[in-house]
Amino acid sequence: MTEKPDPSAFDLTSVDWSVSRYSGGGGNCVRVAVVDGYVLVGDSQNPDRLPHVYTPAEAKAWLLGAKDTDFDFILDL
């Protein structure tokens, strides 16, 4: 398995981040981008923090699980 790069290895100055339309415009959301074939997930309230780095397979597994209600327990927090 190839080791994922450290988040600090990416040039984040011109990243085109996406946020959910469910965030309400108040910054209450994570932000997501694809850079150099990796999925970056960052904190929209703290944009200076380095993002988490995921492979496409990891991101796909999480997203499909979310769509299939695997993580609905989070909605009750």
PDB file of C-alpha atoms in Angstrom:
ATOM      1  CA  MET A   1       0.000   0.000   0.000  1.00  0.00           C
ATOM      2  CA  THR A   2       1.309   3.414  -0.948  1.00  0.00           C
ATOM      3  CA  GLU A   3       1.656   5.837   1.922  1.00  0.00           C
ATOM      4  CA  LYS A   4      -0.540   8.913   1.630  1.00  0.00           C
ATOM      5  CA  PRO A   5       1.220  12.272   1.510  1.00  0.00           C
ATOM      6  CA  ASP A   6       1.325  14.526   4.522  1.00  0.00           C
ATOM      7  CA  PRO A   7      -1.266  17.332   4.236  1.00  0.00           C
ATOM      8  CA  SER A   8       1.526  19.894   4.388  1.00  0.00           C
ATOM      9  CA  ALA A   9       2.871  18.524   1.085  1.00  0.00           C
ATOM     10  CA  PHE A  10      -0.028  20.086  -0.837  1.00  0.00           C
ATOM     11  CA  ASP A  11      -0.146  23.656  -2.101  1.00  0.00           C
ATOM     12  CA  LEU A  12      -3.511  24.694  -0.673  1.00  0.00           C
ATOM     13  CA  THR A  13      -3.415  28.328  -1.804  1.00  0.00           C
ATOM     14  CA  SER A  14      -5.487  27.795  -4.940  1.00  0.00           C
ATOM     15  CA  VAL A  15      -7.593  24.785  -3.984  1.00  0.00           C
ATOM     16  CA  ASP A  16     -11.217  24.958  -5.150  1.00  0.00           C
ATOM     17  CA  TRP A  17     -13.061  23.766  -2.033  1.00  0.00           C
ATOM     18  CA  SER A  18     -16.664  22.539  -2.076  1.00  0.00           C
ATOM     19  CA  VAL A  19     -19.067  22.724   0.860  1.00  0.00           C
ATOM     20  CA  SER A  20     -22.469  21.191   1.358  1.00  0.00           C
ATOM     21  CA  ARG A  21     -25.529  23.236   0.515  1.00  0.00           C
ATOM     22  CA  TYR A  22     -26.844  22.019   3.903  1.00  0.00           C
ATOM     23  CA  SER A  23     -24.280  24.092   5.804  1.00  0.00           C
ATOM     24  CA  GLY A  24     -26.620  27.084   5.788  1.00  0.00           C
ATOM     25  CA  GLY A  25     -23.846  29.457   4.760  1.00  0.00           C
ATOM     26  CA  GLY A  26     -22.668  29.752   8.357  1.00  0.00           C
ATOM     27  CA  GLY A  27     -19.489  27.748   7.970  1.00  0.00           C
ATOM     28  CA  ASN A  28     -20.983  24.764   9.796  1.00  0.00           C
ATOM     29  CA  CYS A  29     -19.605  22.248   7.388  1.00  0.00           C
ATOM     30  CA  VAL A  30     -16.553  20.416   6.250  1.00  0.00           C
ATOM     31  CA  ARG A  31     -15.003  21.373   2.962  1.00  0.00           C
ATOM     32  CA  VAL A  32     -13.851  18.901   0.348  1.00  0.00           C
ATOM     33  CA  ALA A  33     -11.463  19.100  -2.604  1.00  0.00           C
ATOM     34  CA  VAL A  34      -9.596  16.771  -4.927  1.00  0.00           C
ATOM     35  CA  VAL A  35      -5.898  17.539  -5.352  1.00  0.00           C
ATOM     36  CA  ASP A  36      -3.347  15.366  -7.149  1.00  0.00           C
ATOM     37  CA  GLY A  37      -5.745  12.398  -7.032  1.00  0.00           C
ATOM     38  CA  TYR A  38      -6.366  12.605  -3.273  1.00  0.00           C
ATOM     39  CA  VAL A  39      -9.523  13.709  -1.485  1.00  0.00           C
ATOM     40  CA  LEU A  40      -8.873  16.471   1.031  1.00  0.00           C
ATOM     41  CA  VAL A  41     -11.368  17.130   3.834  1.00  0.00           C
ATOM     42  CA  GLY A  42     -10.952  20.323   5.788  1.00  0.00           C
ATOM     43  CA  ASP A  43     -12.684  22.291   8.523  1.00  0.00           C
ATOM     44  CA  SER A  44     -14.618  25.202   7.040  1.00  0.00           C
ATOM     45  CA  GLN A  45     -14.631  27.041  10.395  1.00  0.00           C
ATOM     46  CA  ASN A  46     -10.857  26.714  10.727  1.00  0.00           C
ATOM     47  CA  PRO A  47      -9.529  26.987   7.173  1.00  0.00           C
ATOM     48  CA  ASP A  48      -5.939  27.448   8.368  1.00  0.00           C
ATOM     49  CA  ARG A  49      -5.854  23.904   9.766  1.00  0.00           C
ATOM     50  CA  LEU A  50      -4.406  21.274   7.486  1.00  0.00           C
ATOM     51  CA  PRO A  51      -6.987  18.963   5.909  1.00  0.00           C
ATOM     52  CA  HIS A  52      -7.240  15.217   6.268  1.00  0.00           C
ATOM     53  CA  VAL A  53      -6.033  13.278   3.220  1.00  0.00           C
ATOM     54  CA  TYR A  54      -7.918  10.264   1.858  1.00  0.00           C
ATOM     55  CA  THR A  55      -7.503   8.016  -1.138  1.00  0.00           C
ATOM     56  CA  PRO A  56     -10.400   7.940  -3.586  1.00  0.00           C
ATOM     57  CA  ALA A  57     -11.253   4.418  -2.364  1.00  0.00           C
ATOM     58  CA  GLU A  58     -11.439   5.590   1.267  1.00  0.00           C
ATOM     59  CA  ALA A  59     -13.609   8.569   0.367  1.00  0.00           C
ATOM     60  CA  LYS A  60     -15.859   6.403  -1.799  1.00  0.00           C
ATOM     61  CA  ALA A  61     -16.355   3.840   0.986  1.00  0.00           C
ATOM     62  CA  TRP A  62     -17.346   6.580   3.441  1.00  0.00           C
ATOM     63  CA  LEU A  63     -19.636   8.370   0.988  1.00  0.00           C
ATOM     64  CA  LEU A  64     -21.427   5.178  -0.038  1.00  0.00           C
ATOM     65  CA  GLY A  65     -21.831   4.246   3.625  1.00  0.00           C
ATOM     66  CA  ALA A  66     -23.303   7.672   4.366  1.00  0.00           C
ATOM     67  CA  LYS A  67     -25.725   7.333   1.464  1.00  0.00           C
ATOM     68  CA  ASP A  68     -26.702   3.891   2.765  1.00  0.00           C
ATOM     69  CA  THR A  69     -27.470   5.347   6.254  1.00  0.00           C
ATOM     70  CA  ASP A  70     -24.483   3.692   7.993  1.00  0.00           C
ATOM     71  CA  PHE A  71     -23.682   6.908   9.819  1.00  0.00           C
ATOM     72  CA  ASP A  72     -27.164   8.279  10.560  1.00  0.00           C
ATOM     73  CA  PHE A  73     -26.424   8.031  14.281  1.00  0.00           C
ATOM     74  CA  ILE A  74     -24.393  11.233  13.854  1.00  0.00           C
ATOM     75  CA  LEU A  75     -27.624  13.110  13.080  1.00  0.00           C
ATOM     76  CA  ASP A  76     -28.798  12.510  16.672  1.00  0.00           C
ATOM     77  CA  LEU A  77     -25.798  14.248  18.300  1.00  0.00           C
TER      78      LEU A  77
END
